[in-house]
Coordinates of C-alpha atoms in Angstrom, one line a residue:
M1 CA 0.0 0.2 0.1
T2 CA 1.5 3.6 -0.9
S3 CA 1.8 6.4 1.6
W4 CA -1.5 8.2 -0.2
E5 CA -3.6 5.1 0.7
R6 CA -3.0 4.6 3.8
V7 CA -3.8 8.6 4.3
Y8 CA -7.1 7.6 2.2
E9 CA -7.6 4.6 4.3
K10 CA -7.5 6.6 7.7
W11 CA -9.9 9.0 6.4
N12 CA -12.3 6.4 5.0
S13 CA -12.1 4.8 8.1
F14 CA -12.8 7.7 10.5
Q15 CA -16.0 7.3 12.0
Q16 CA -16.8 11.3 13.0
L17 CA -15.7 12.3 8.9
E18 CA -18.1 14.9 8.0
P19 CA -20.8 13.3 6.2
S20 CA -20.6 15.4 3.1
L21 CA -16.9 14.4 2.4
K22 CA -17.6 10.6 3.4
E23 CA -20.3 10.5 0.5
E24 CA -17.3 12.2 -1.9
L25 CA -14.8 9.6 -0.8
D26 CA -17.7 6.5 -1.4
Q27 CA -18.4 8.2 -4.9
L28 CA -14.7 8.3 -5.6
E29 CA -13.9 4.8 -4.6
G30 CA -12.4 2.8 -7.5
D31 CA -11.0 6.1 -9.3
Q32 CA -7.3 5.7 -8.4
T33 CA -6.2 8.6 -10.1
A34 CA -8.5 11.1 -8.5
L35 CA -7.8 9.6 -5.0
E36 CA -4.4 9.7 -5.6
D37 CA -4.6 13.5 -6.3
A38 CA -7.0 14.3 -3.5
F39 CA -4.2 12.4 -1.2
Y40 CA -0.5 12.2 -2.5
K41 CA 0.1 15.3 -0.7
E42 CA -0.8 18.3 1.8
L43 CA -2.5 21.2 0.4
S44 CA 0.4 23.6 -0.2
F45 CA 0.6 26.3 2.5
G46 CA 2.8 29.2 0.6
T47 CA 4.1 32.4 1.7
G48 CA 0.6 33.9 2.3
G49 CA -1.4 31.1 3.2
M50 CA -3.4 27.9 1.0
R51 CA -5.8 27.8 -1.7
G52 CA -7.2 24.7 -3.5
V53 CA -10.4 23.0 -4.6
I54 CA -12.9 22.1 -2.0
G55 CA -13.7 18.4 -1.3
A56 CA -12.4 15.4 0.5
G57 CA -8.4 14.7 1.0
I58 CA -5.3 16.7 2.5
N59 CA -4.8 18.1 -1.1
R60 CA -8.0 19.8 -0.8
M61 CA -10.0 22.4 1.2
N62 CA -12.1 21.1 3.7
V63 CA -12.7 21.8 7.7
Y64 CA -10.0 19.6 8.4
T65 CA -7.0 20.9 6.3
I66 CA -8.5 24.2 7.9
R67 CA -8.1 23.1 11.0
K68 CA -4.7 21.6 10.6
A69 CA -3.6 25.1 9.2
V70 CA -5.3 27.5 12.5
N71 CA -3.9 24.7 14.6
G72 CA -0.2 25.8 13.4
L73 CA -1.2 29.4 13.4
A74 CA -2.4 29.2 16.8
N75 CA 0.7 27.6 18.0
Y76 CA 3.0 30.1 16.2
L77 CA 0.9 33.0 17.5
L78 CA 1.1 31.9 21.5
E79 CA 4.9 31.3 20.6
H80 CA 5.9 34.8 18.7
T81 CA 3.7 37.1 19.4
V82 CA 2.4 39.2 22.8
N83 CA -0.9 39.3 24.7
V84 CA -2.2 36.7 22.1
K85 CA -5.4 35.6 23.9
D86 CA -6.8 39.1 24.5
R87 CA -5.8 40.9 21.3
G88 CA -7.3 37.7 19.2
V89 CA -7.5 37.1 15.6
V90 CA -9.8 38.8 13.3
I91 CA -11.6 36.6 10.5
S92 CA -13.2 37.7 7.5
Y93 CA -14.7 35.5 4.5
D94 CA -16.0 36.1 1.0
S95 CA -18.9 34.8 -1.1
R96 CA -17.5 31.1 -2.0
H97 CA -18.8 27.9 -1.2
M98 CA -18.1 27.1 2.4
S99 CA -16.6 30.7 3.1
R100 CA -18.5 31.3 6.2
E101 CA -18.2 27.8 7.4
F102 CA -14.5 28.0 7.1
A103 CA -14.4 31.1 9.0
L104 CA -16.3 29.4 12.0
E105 CA -14.0 26.5 12.0
T106 CA -11.1 28.9 12.2
A107 CA -12.7 30.5 15.4
K108 CA -13.4 27.1 16.7
V109 CA -9.6 26.0 16.7
L110 CA -8.5 29.2 18.1
G111 CA -10.9 28.8 20.8
A112 CA -9.2 25.5 22.1
Y113 CA -6.5 27.6 22.5
G114 CA -8.1 30.4 24.5
I115 CA -7.5 32.7 21.7
T116 CA -10.2 35.3 20.9
A117 CA -11.9 35.4 17.6
Y118 CA -13.4 38.4 16.0
V119 CA -15.5 37.2 13.1
F120 CA -17.6 39.4 10.8
T121 CA -21.3 38.9 10.8
S122 CA -21.4 38.4 7.2
L123 CA -19.0 38.7 3.9
R124 CA -16.4 41.7 3.9
P125 CA -13.7 42.4 1.4
T126 CA -10.0 41.5 1.9
P127 CA -8.7 44.9 2.5
L128 CA -11.5 45.7 5.3
L129 CA -10.0 42.6 7.1
S130 CA -6.3 44.1 6.5
F131 CA -7.6 47.5 8.0
A132 CA -9.6 45.7 10.8
V133 CA -6.5 43.9 11.8
R134 CA -4.7 47.4 12.5
Y135 CA -7.9 48.9 14.1
L136 CA -8.5 46.4 16.8
G137 CA -5.1 45.9 17.7
A138 CA -5.1 42.1 16.9
V139 CA -2.2 40.0 16.6
S140 CA -3.6 38.2 13.2
G141 CA -6.0 38.2 10.3
V142 CA -7.8 35.4 8.6
M143 CA -9.4 35.7 5.4
I144 CA -11.1 33.1 3.5
T145 CA -10.9 33.5 -0.2
A146 CA -9.6 32.2 -3.4
S147 CA -10.0 35.6 -4.9
H148 CA -11.0 35.1 -8.5
N149 CA -9.9 31.2 -8.9
P150 CA -13.0 29.3 -10.4
P151 CA -16.1 28.6 -8.3
E152 CA -14.8 24.9 -6.9
Y153 CA -11.9 27.0 -5.2
N154 CA -11.1 28.3 -1.9
G155 CA -8.8 30.0 0.4
F156 CA -7.0 30.5 3.8
K157 CA -4.9 33.9 3.6
V158 CA -2.8 34.8 6.8
Y159 CA -2.3 38.3 7.8
N160 CA 0.0 39.8 10.6
E161 CA -0.5 42.2 13.2
D162 CA 0.6 45.0 10.9
G163 CA -2.5 44.1 8.8
G164 CA -0.1 42.8 5.7
Q165 CA 0.2 39.5 4.2
I166 CA 2.3 37.1 6.5
T167 CA 6.1 37.4 5.6
P168 CA 8.1 34.6 4.0
D169 CA 10.1 34.3 7.3
Q170 CA 6.6 34.1 9.0
A171 CA 4.9 31.6 7.0
S172 CA 8.0 29.7 7.2
K173 CA 7.4 29.4 11.0
I174 CA 4.0 28.9 10.7
I175 CA 4.8 26.1 8.4
S176 CA 6.7 24.5 10.7
Y177 CA 4.1 24.6 13.2
I178 CA 1.5 23.0 10.8
G179 CA 3.9 20.2 10.1
E180 CA 4.1 19.4 14.0
T181 CA 0.0 18.5 13.8
Q182 CA 0.2 14.3 13.7
D183 CA -3.5 14.2 12.5
E184 CA -5.4 16.6 10.7
L185 CA -8.5 14.4 11.7
L186 CA -8.0 15.0 15.6
V187 CA -7.2 18.7 16.1
P188 CA -8.8 20.4 18.8
Y189 CA -11.4 22.5 18.8
L190 CA -14.8 24.1 20.5
E191 CA -18.2 24.4 19.3
Q192 CA -19.4 27.6 18.6
D193 CA -22.1 27.7 21.6
Q194 CA -18.8 27.2 23.6
L195 CA -17.0 30.0 22.3
E196 CA -19.7 32.5 22.8
E197 CA -20.3 31.0 26.0
K198 CA -16.7 31.6 27.1
E199 CA -16.4 34.9 25.1
L200 CA -14.2 33.9 22.9
L201 CA -16.1 34.7 19.7
N202 CA -17.1 38.2 18.9
W203 CA -19.4 39.0 16.2
V204 CA -18.2 41.9 14.2
K205 CA -21.0 44.2 12.7
D206 CA -20.5 47.9 11.1
E207 CA -18.1 49.3 13.5
I208 CA -15.3 48.5 11.3
D209 CA -16.9 49.5 8.2
N210 CA -17.9 53.0 9.5
A211 CA -14.1 53.4 10.7
Y212 CA -12.8 52.2 7.4
L213 CA -15.3 54.6 5.4
E214 CA -13.9 57.6 7.6
R215 CA -10.1 57.0 6.4
L216 CA -11.6 56.4 2.8
V217 CA -13.1 59.7 2.3
Q218 CA -9.7 61.1 3.0
I219 CA -7.8 59.8 0.5
S220 CA -9.5 62.5 -2.0
K221 CA -7.1 64.8 -3.9
L222 CA -10.1 67.4 -4.6
H223 CA -10.6 70.4 -2.3
S224 CA -13.4 70.5 0.0
D225 CA -15.4 72.8 -2.3
E226 CA -15.0 70.2 -5.7
I227 CA -16.1 67.3 -3.2
A228 CA -19.0 69.4 -2.3
E229 CA -20.3 70.0 -5.9
A230 CA -23.0 67.9 -7.5
K231 CA -21.0 65.1 -9.4
Q232 CA -23.4 63.6 -12.0
M233 CA -21.0 62.2 -14.5
P234 CA -22.6 58.4 -14.7
F235 CA -20.3 55.5 -13.6
V236 CA -21.1 51.7 -13.7
F237 CA -20.2 49.4 -11.0
T238 CA -19.9 45.5 -10.9
P239 CA -18.9 43.7 -7.7
L240 CA -18.8 40.4 -9.8
H241 CA -21.3 38.8 -7.1
G242 CA -18.4 39.3 -4.4
T243 CA -17.8 41.3 -1.7
A244 CA -17.4 45.1 -2.5
Y245 CA -21.0 46.4 -3.2
E246 CA -21.5 47.9 0.4
L247 CA -18.1 49.5 0.5
V248 CA -17.8 51.0 -2.7
T249 CA -21.3 52.3 -3.2
S250 CA -21.1 54.1 0.4
G251 CA -17.3 55.4 -0.5
L252 CA -18.4 57.0 -3.6
K253 CA -21.2 58.3 -1.9
Q254 CA -19.4 60.0 0.7
L255 CA -17.6 61.9 -2.2
N256 CA -20.8 63.3 -3.9
F257 CA -20.6 60.7 -6.7
N258 CA -24.3 60.0 -6.8
N259 CA -24.6 58.5 -10.3
V260 CA -23.4 55.0 -9.7
H261 CA -25.4 52.4 -12.0
I262 CA -25.0 49.0 -10.6
V263 CA -25.1 45.9 -12.6
G264 CA -28.1 44.0 -11.1
E265 CA -27.5 40.7 -12.3
Q266 CA -24.1 40.8 -10.5
A267 CA -24.7 42.9 -7.5
L268 CA -25.5 40.1 -5.2
P269 CA -23.2 37.3 -4.0
D270 CA -23.1 34.0 -5.8
P271 CA -20.7 31.2 -5.1
E272 CA -21.2 29.8 -8.6
F273 CA -20.4 33.5 -10.3
S274 CA -23.0 32.7 -12.6
T275 CA -22.9 35.6 -15.1
V276 CA -19.4 35.3 -16.0
T277 CA -16.7 32.8 -17.3
S278 CA -14.3 34.1 -14.2
P279 CA -15.1 36.4 -11.8
N280 CA -11.5 38.2 -12.6
P281 CA -11.7 41.8 -13.9
E282 CA -8.6 41.3 -15.6
E283 CA -10.8 39.0 -17.9
H284 CA -12.3 41.2 -20.7
Q285 CA -15.5 39.1 -20.6
A286 CA -16.2 40.0 -16.9
F287 CA -17.1 43.2 -18.3
S288 CA -19.6 42.4 -20.8
M289 CA -22.7 43.2 -18.8
A290 CA -20.8 46.2 -17.5
M291 CA -20.3 47.4 -21.2
E292 CA -23.8 47.0 -22.0
L293 CA -25.4 49.0 -19.3
G294 CA -22.4 51.8 -19.8
K295 CA -23.7 52.0 -23.5
T296 CA -27.1 52.6 -22.2
I297 CA -26.7 55.5 -19.7
D298 CA -23.6 57.0 -21.5
A299 CA -21.2 56.0 -18.6
E300 CA -17.7 57.4 -18.7
I301 CA -15.8 54.6 -16.8
L302 CA -16.8 51.0 -15.8
L303 CA -15.5 49.6 -12.6
A304 CA -15.6 45.8 -11.8
T305 CA -13.9 44.2 -8.4
D306 CA -12.9 40.5 -7.9
P307 CA -15.0 38.6 -5.3
D308 CA -12.7 39.6 -2.5
A309 CA -12.4 43.1 -3.5
D310 CA -8.4 43.5 -3.5
R311 CA -8.4 44.2 -7.2
L312 CA -9.7 46.5 -9.3
G313 CA -10.7 46.6 -13.3
V314 CA -11.6 49.7 -15.3
A315 CA -13.0 50.3 -18.6
V316 CA -12.9 53.5 -20.2
K317 CA -15.4 54.9 -22.9
K318 CA -13.3 55.5 -26.4
H319 CA -14.6 58.6 -28.5
T320 CA -16.2 55.8 -30.7
G321 CA -19.0 54.8 -27.9
D322 CA -17.0 51.8 -27.2
Y323 CA -15.0 50.6 -24.0
Q324 CA -11.3 50.0 -23.7
V325 CA -10.3 47.6 -20.5
L326 CA -7.2 49.5 -19.2
T327 CA -4.4 47.1 -18.3
G328 CA -3.3 46.9 -14.7
N329 CA -0.1 48.7 -15.8
Q330 CA -1.9 51.4 -17.6
L331 CA -4.4 52.0 -14.5
G332 CA -1.6 52.1 -12.1
A333 CA 0.2 54.6 -14.3
L334 CA -2.6 57.0 -14.3
L335 CA -3.2 56.6 -10.6
L336 CA 0.5 57.4 -9.7
D337 CA 0.7 60.2 -11.6
Y338 CA -2.9 61.8 -10.9
I339 CA -1.9 61.1 -7.1
L340 CA 1.6 62.6 -7.4
S341 CA 0.4 65.7 -9.4
H342 CA -1.9 66.5 -6.6
S343 CA 0.7 65.5 -3.4
D344 CA 2.2 67.8 -1.4
K345 CA 5.6 68.9 -2.3
A346 CA 6.9 68.2 1.1
L347 CA 5.7 64.8 1.2
L348 CA 7.5 64.1 -2.5
K349 CA 10.9 64.9 -0.9
S350 CA 10.6 61.3 1.3
G351 CA 7.9 59.9 -1.0
R352 CA 8.5 56.3 -2.2
M353 CA 6.6 54.1 -4.7
L354 CA 6.5 50.7 -4.7
K355 CA 5.8 48.6 -7.7
T356 CA 7.0 44.6 -8.1
V357 CA 9.4 43.2 -10.6
V358 CA 7.2 42.4 -13.3
T359 CA 5.2 45.8 -13.2
S360 CA 5.8 48.1 -15.9
E361 CA 8.8 50.5 -16.0
L362 CA 6.6 53.4 -17.0
G363 CA 5.5 53.7 -13.2
R364 CA 9.3 54.2 -12.8
A365 CA 9.7 57.4 -15.3
I366 CA 6.6 58.6 -14.1
A367 CA 8.0 58.8 -10.4
D368 CA 11.3 59.9 -11.8
S369 CA 9.5 62.8 -13.1
Y370 CA 8.2 64.1 -9.9
G371 CA 11.7 63.3 -8.2
I372 CA 10.0 60.1 -6.5
K373 CA 12.1 57.1 -5.7
T374 CA 10.8 54.1 -6.7
I375 CA 11.4 50.7 -5.1
N376 CA 10.8 47.3 -6.7
T377 CA 9.6 44.4 -4.8
L378 CA 9.2 40.9 -5.4
T379 CA 5.7 39.6 -6.9
G380 CA 3.1 39.9 -4.3
F381 CA 1.6 42.4 -2.4
K382 CA 3.0 40.9 0.8
Y383 CA 6.5 42.6 -0.2
I384 CA 5.0 45.9 -0.9
G385 CA 3.1 45.6 2.5
E386 CA 6.4 44.6 4.3
K387 CA 8.2 47.8 3.0
I388 CA 5.4 50.0 3.9
H389 CA 5.8 48.7 7.4
E390 CA 9.9 49.6 7.2
F391 CA 8.9 53.1 6.0
D392 CA 7.7 53.2 9.8
A393 CA 11.0 53.1 10.9
T394 CA 13.2 54.9 8.3
G395 CA 11.0 57.8 8.0
E396 CA 10.5 57.4 4.3
S397 CA 6.5 58.1 3.0
F398 CA 4.7 55.9 0.7
V399 CA 2.6 57.5 -1.7
F400 CA 1.6 54.4 -4.0
G401 CA 2.0 50.9 -4.5
Y402 CA 0.7 48.7 -7.3
E403 CA 1.2 45.3 -9.5
E404 CA 0.4 44.7 -12.8
S405 CA -2.3 42.2 -12.1
Y406 CA -5.0 44.8 -10.9
G407 CA -3.8 45.5 -7.4
Y408 CA -3.0 48.8 -5.8
L409 CA -2.9 50.6 -2.5
I410 CA -3.3 54.5 -2.2
S411 CA -3.1 55.0 1.3
S412 CA -1.3 52.9 4.0
F413 CA -4.3 52.7 6.6
A414 CA -4.8 49.3 4.7
R415 CA -1.4 47.1 4.2
D416 CA -2.9 44.7 1.3
K417 CA -4.3 46.1 -2.5
D418 CA -7.3 47.5 -1.7
A419 CA -9.6 47.5 -4.6
V420 CA -12.1 50.1 -2.7
Q421 CA -9.6 52.6 -2.5
A422 CA -8.7 52.3 -6.2
A423 CA -12.5 52.6 -7.0
M424 CA -12.7 56.0 -5.4
M425 CA -9.5 57.2 -6.8
A426 CA -10.6 55.8 -10.1
C427 CA -13.4 58.1 -10.4
E428 CA -12.2 61.2 -8.8
M429 CA -9.5 61.0 -11.6
A430 CA -12.3 60.5 -14.5
Y431 CA -14.4 63.3 -13.0
Y432 CA -11.0 65.6 -12.7
W433 CA -9.6 65.1 -16.4
K434 CA -13.5 65.1 -17.6
K435 CA -13.6 69.1 -16.5
Q436 CA -10.5 69.3 -18.7
D437 CA -12.2 67.7 -21.7
K438 CA -10.1 64.8 -21.7
T439 CA -10.7 61.0 -21.2
L440 CA -8.3 58.7 -19.1
L441 CA -7.2 57.4 -22.8
D442 CA -6.2 60.9 -23.8
V443 CA -4.1 61.4 -20.5
L444 CA -2.7 57.9 -21.2
H445 CA -1.3 58.8 -24.6
G446 CA 0.1 62.0 -23.1
L447 CA 1.7 59.9 -20.5
Y448 CA 3.1 57.6 -23.3
E449 CA 4.4 60.7 -25.2
K450 CA 6.2 62.2 -22.5
H451 CA 7.8 59.0 -20.9
G452 CA 8.0 56.5 -23.9
F453 CA 5.6 53.8 -25.5
Y454 CA 5.7 51.5 -22.9
L455 CA 4.0 48.1 -23.3
E456 CA 3.8 44.8 -21.0
G457 CA 2.1 41.4 -21.7
M458 CA 2.0 38.1 -19.7
T459 CA 1.2 34.7 -20.9
S460 CA 1.1 31.3 -19.4
L461 CA 1.1 27.5 -19.5
T462 CA -1.6 25.5 -17.0
F463 CA -0.2 21.8 -15.8
K464 CA -2.7 20.3 -13.3
G465 CA -2.2 17.7 -10.8
K466 CA 1.1 16.0 -9.4
E467 CA 2.7 15.4 -13.3
G468 CA 1.9 19.3 -13.5
S469 CA 3.9 20.6 -10.8
E470 CA 6.8 18.5 -11.8
Q471 CA 6.6 19.4 -15.2
I472 CA 6.7 23.3 -13.7
S473 CA 10.0 22.5 -11.8
A474 CA 11.5 20.7 -14.6
I475 CA 11.1 24.0 -17.2
M476 CA 12.4 26.2 -14.6
D477 CA 15.4 23.7 -13.8
S478 CA 15.8 23.6 -17.8
I479 CA 16.1 27.4 -18.3
R480 CA 18.6 27.4 -15.6
Q481 CA 20.6 25.4 -17.0
H482 CA 20.2 26.7 -20.5
P483 CA 20.7 30.4 -19.9
M484 CA 19.0 32.2 -23.0
E485 CA 21.8 34.8 -24.6
S486 CA 19.3 36.5 -26.8
I487 CA 15.6 36.3 -27.3
A488 CA 13.9 37.4 -30.3
D489 CA 17.3 39.1 -31.4
F490 CA 17.2 41.6 -28.2
Q491 CA 20.6 40.6 -26.7
V492 CA 20.5 39.6 -23.0
E493 CA 22.4 42.2 -20.8
K494 CA 21.4 40.6 -17.4
I495 CA 20.3 37.4 -15.8
E496 CA 18.4 37.9 -12.3
D497 CA 17.9 34.7 -10.6
Y498 CA 15.7 35.5 -7.4
L499 CA 16.0 31.9 -6.0
T500 CA 19.7 32.4 -6.1
G501 CA 20.0 35.6 -5.4
E502 CA 22.4 36.3 -8.2
R503 CA 22.5 38.6 -11.0
I504 CA 24.4 37.6 -13.9
I505 CA 25.9 40.2 -16.3
V506 CA 25.8 38.5 -19.8
D507 CA 28.6 40.5 -21.7
E508 CA 30.8 40.0 -18.7
K509 CA 30.2 36.5 -18.0
E510 CA 32.3 35.6 -15.1
K511 CA 30.8 38.8 -13.0
V512 CA 28.1 37.8 -10.7
E513 CA 26.7 40.2 -8.4
E514 CA 24.2 39.5 -5.4
I515 CA 20.6 41.3 -5.9
E516 CA 18.8 42.3 -3.0
L517 CA 15.4 40.6 -3.8
Q518 CA 15.7 36.6 -3.5
N519 CA 13.9 33.4 -2.4
E520 CA 11.6 32.9 -5.1
N521 CA 11.5 30.7 -7.7
M522 CA 11.8 33.4 -10.7
M523 CA 14.2 34.4 -13.2
K524 CA 14.4 37.8 -15.3
F525 CA 16.1 38.6 -18.5
I526 CA 17.2 42.3 -18.9
L527 CA 17.4 42.8 -22.7
E528 CA 18.9 45.8 -24.7
Q529 CA 16.5 48.4 -25.9
D530 CA 14.7 48.7 -22.4
S531 CA 12.7 45.5 -22.8
W532 CA 12.9 42.5 -20.3
V533 CA 11.4 39.1 -20.2
C534 CA 10.4 37.5 -16.5
L535 CA 9.5 33.6 -16.1
R536 CA 7.7 32.9 -12.9
P537 CA 5.3 29.7 -11.8
S538 CA 2.4 31.1 -10.1
G539 CA 2.2 30.8 -6.4
T540 CA -1.7 30.4 -6.4
E541 CA -2.7 28.4 -9.7
P542 CA -1.1 25.4 -11.3
K543 CA 0.6 27.7 -13.9
I544 CA 4.0 28.9 -15.1
K545 CA 3.8 32.8 -16.2
C546 CA 5.9 34.6 -18.6
Y547 CA 5.7 38.4 -18.4
Y548 CA 7.0 40.7 -20.9
G549 CA 8.1 44.4 -21.3
V550 CA 9.1 46.6 -23.8
C551 CA 9.4 50.6 -24.8
G552 CA 9.1 51.5 -28.5
K553 CA 9.4 54.5 -30.5
N554 CA 5.5 54.5 -31.0
V555 CA 2.5 52.1 -30.7
Q556 CA 3.1 50.0 -33.3
D557 CA 7.0 49.6 -32.6
S558 CA 6.3 48.5 -29.1
K559 CA 3.2 46.1 -30.2
D560 CA 5.8 44.6 -33.1
K561 CA 8.5 44.3 -30.3
L562 CA 6.0 42.6 -27.9
T563 CA 4.7 40.2 -30.5
A564 CA 8.3 39.0 -31.2
L565 CA 9.2 38.3 -27.7
Q566 CA 6.1 36.4 -27.0
K567 CA 6.5 34.2 -29.8
E568 CA 10.1 33.5 -29.0
M569 CA 9.1 32.7 -25.5
D570 CA 6.4 30.4 -26.7
E571 CA 8.7 28.7 -28.6
Q572 CA 11.3 28.3 -25.9
L573 CA 9.0 27.2 -23.1
N574 CA 7.7 24.3 -25.6
L575 CA 11.3 23.2 -26.3
S576 CA 12.0 23.2 -22.2
T577 CA 9.0 20.7 -21.8
K578 CA 10.6 18.5 -24.0
R579 CA 14.2 18.4 -22.8

């Protein structure tokens, strides 16, 4: 009997197994492939938490894998933070299947250790969870969400006492404690009535929402007399069946944006996300209904948030009346320029803009023009949050942070990407430029004319299951063993390997430097002509992603360069899979 079969037999013979999971195992009986995938490994707990398909097995999201993760978290908190039991942990959840149940399971295990849990009475966005940790002075936060993954997924994200996603060092320690849990089926927990009797479960209602909204209104860059004006410019908003409806509409109302039209079919929470192929504002299909409504009311821009409201997508009306969905890099550049152009000069002296290594260099060019230093971080907003925390000690000022995958943060009262903040600023920005007879597309073109025609792209290959994980590792190993010296006639000038922490200067091959950013399985090829390519396995999906960036003489030149890079890399990745 193999190791996974022994784990399967343990689950299958467990008398107290949750009935729905027992039923699933009965249905899978005899399906060796499906059972092996469910039991061949434990669901990976990465640098931010874990995410996976809901179902039976140690490689699935269920009450037992949740309990094991919380057991590790509880032991970590008791060993590494102070006043844990009194300060407690804040728990929020989104609209997915089992989200509320997993939130309560988290509280039940924490309660077994005497740790107080603050659980929202109904679904709330991720940025509100981040804010709540700071507002309540809690030691940690947990968000039950799988972001924009398909409906069969859910996830468990952990936040530190600063309100940011846990750092790699913190994650490593938590993983170690999780590993000490011998049997996920026997993790101690208290029932809900026991928690409430012992006052270890506090239900959170509107207090946090109101405090968040008080801070939200302060991010506005307009003068009070402009805020007081009636703003009748029409906007369309869709929460894509997720958590953002209440905060976004309330936030816009605070700024006197009263002409906001909601996509009714997508306003209510729906764990199946039944009106979209994917609840991801990066996907243009997610805007289909918003575009129909936008044309009906002649909306200037369309807003779409993902299920847990940490990502924002924006579509802008073109002069033809159709809508163009902005990329994350484009919206980030527009927001950055608007914020810096309306910021106090004193702030700019110590100001810092944060972006990830795969985010457009247009942001750096804009920041440079205002005298703002740009700091690159590894991919993932946890690294941006970590840098903001460092600024508290260094005296540097955070002015804006973003990543190409639709994540933005404007004010650090939250420490994770915040689609609510970004939605407020996007509407205000569109309103500001509209008064000057410009659309956001006009402004974007002006930024290109001034700073260069930056263009970016991303492609990915998906590999599912055990074999898929092995294939992704093999591709990265192959690229490291056979590094490219040129890509599509662009000479490679530097290679940055973030796993080893080495930067190789290609035209001086003996020269190897250390790079500050490391400990992530990612390689970036810096090319001539302000171009670059970056390879990175996804930390949340069974994919290997390839990012591209170019800067051409004009739009067509940039498109041609990007197409050439993508074509070459597609061929290289296909070769790597065959090696």
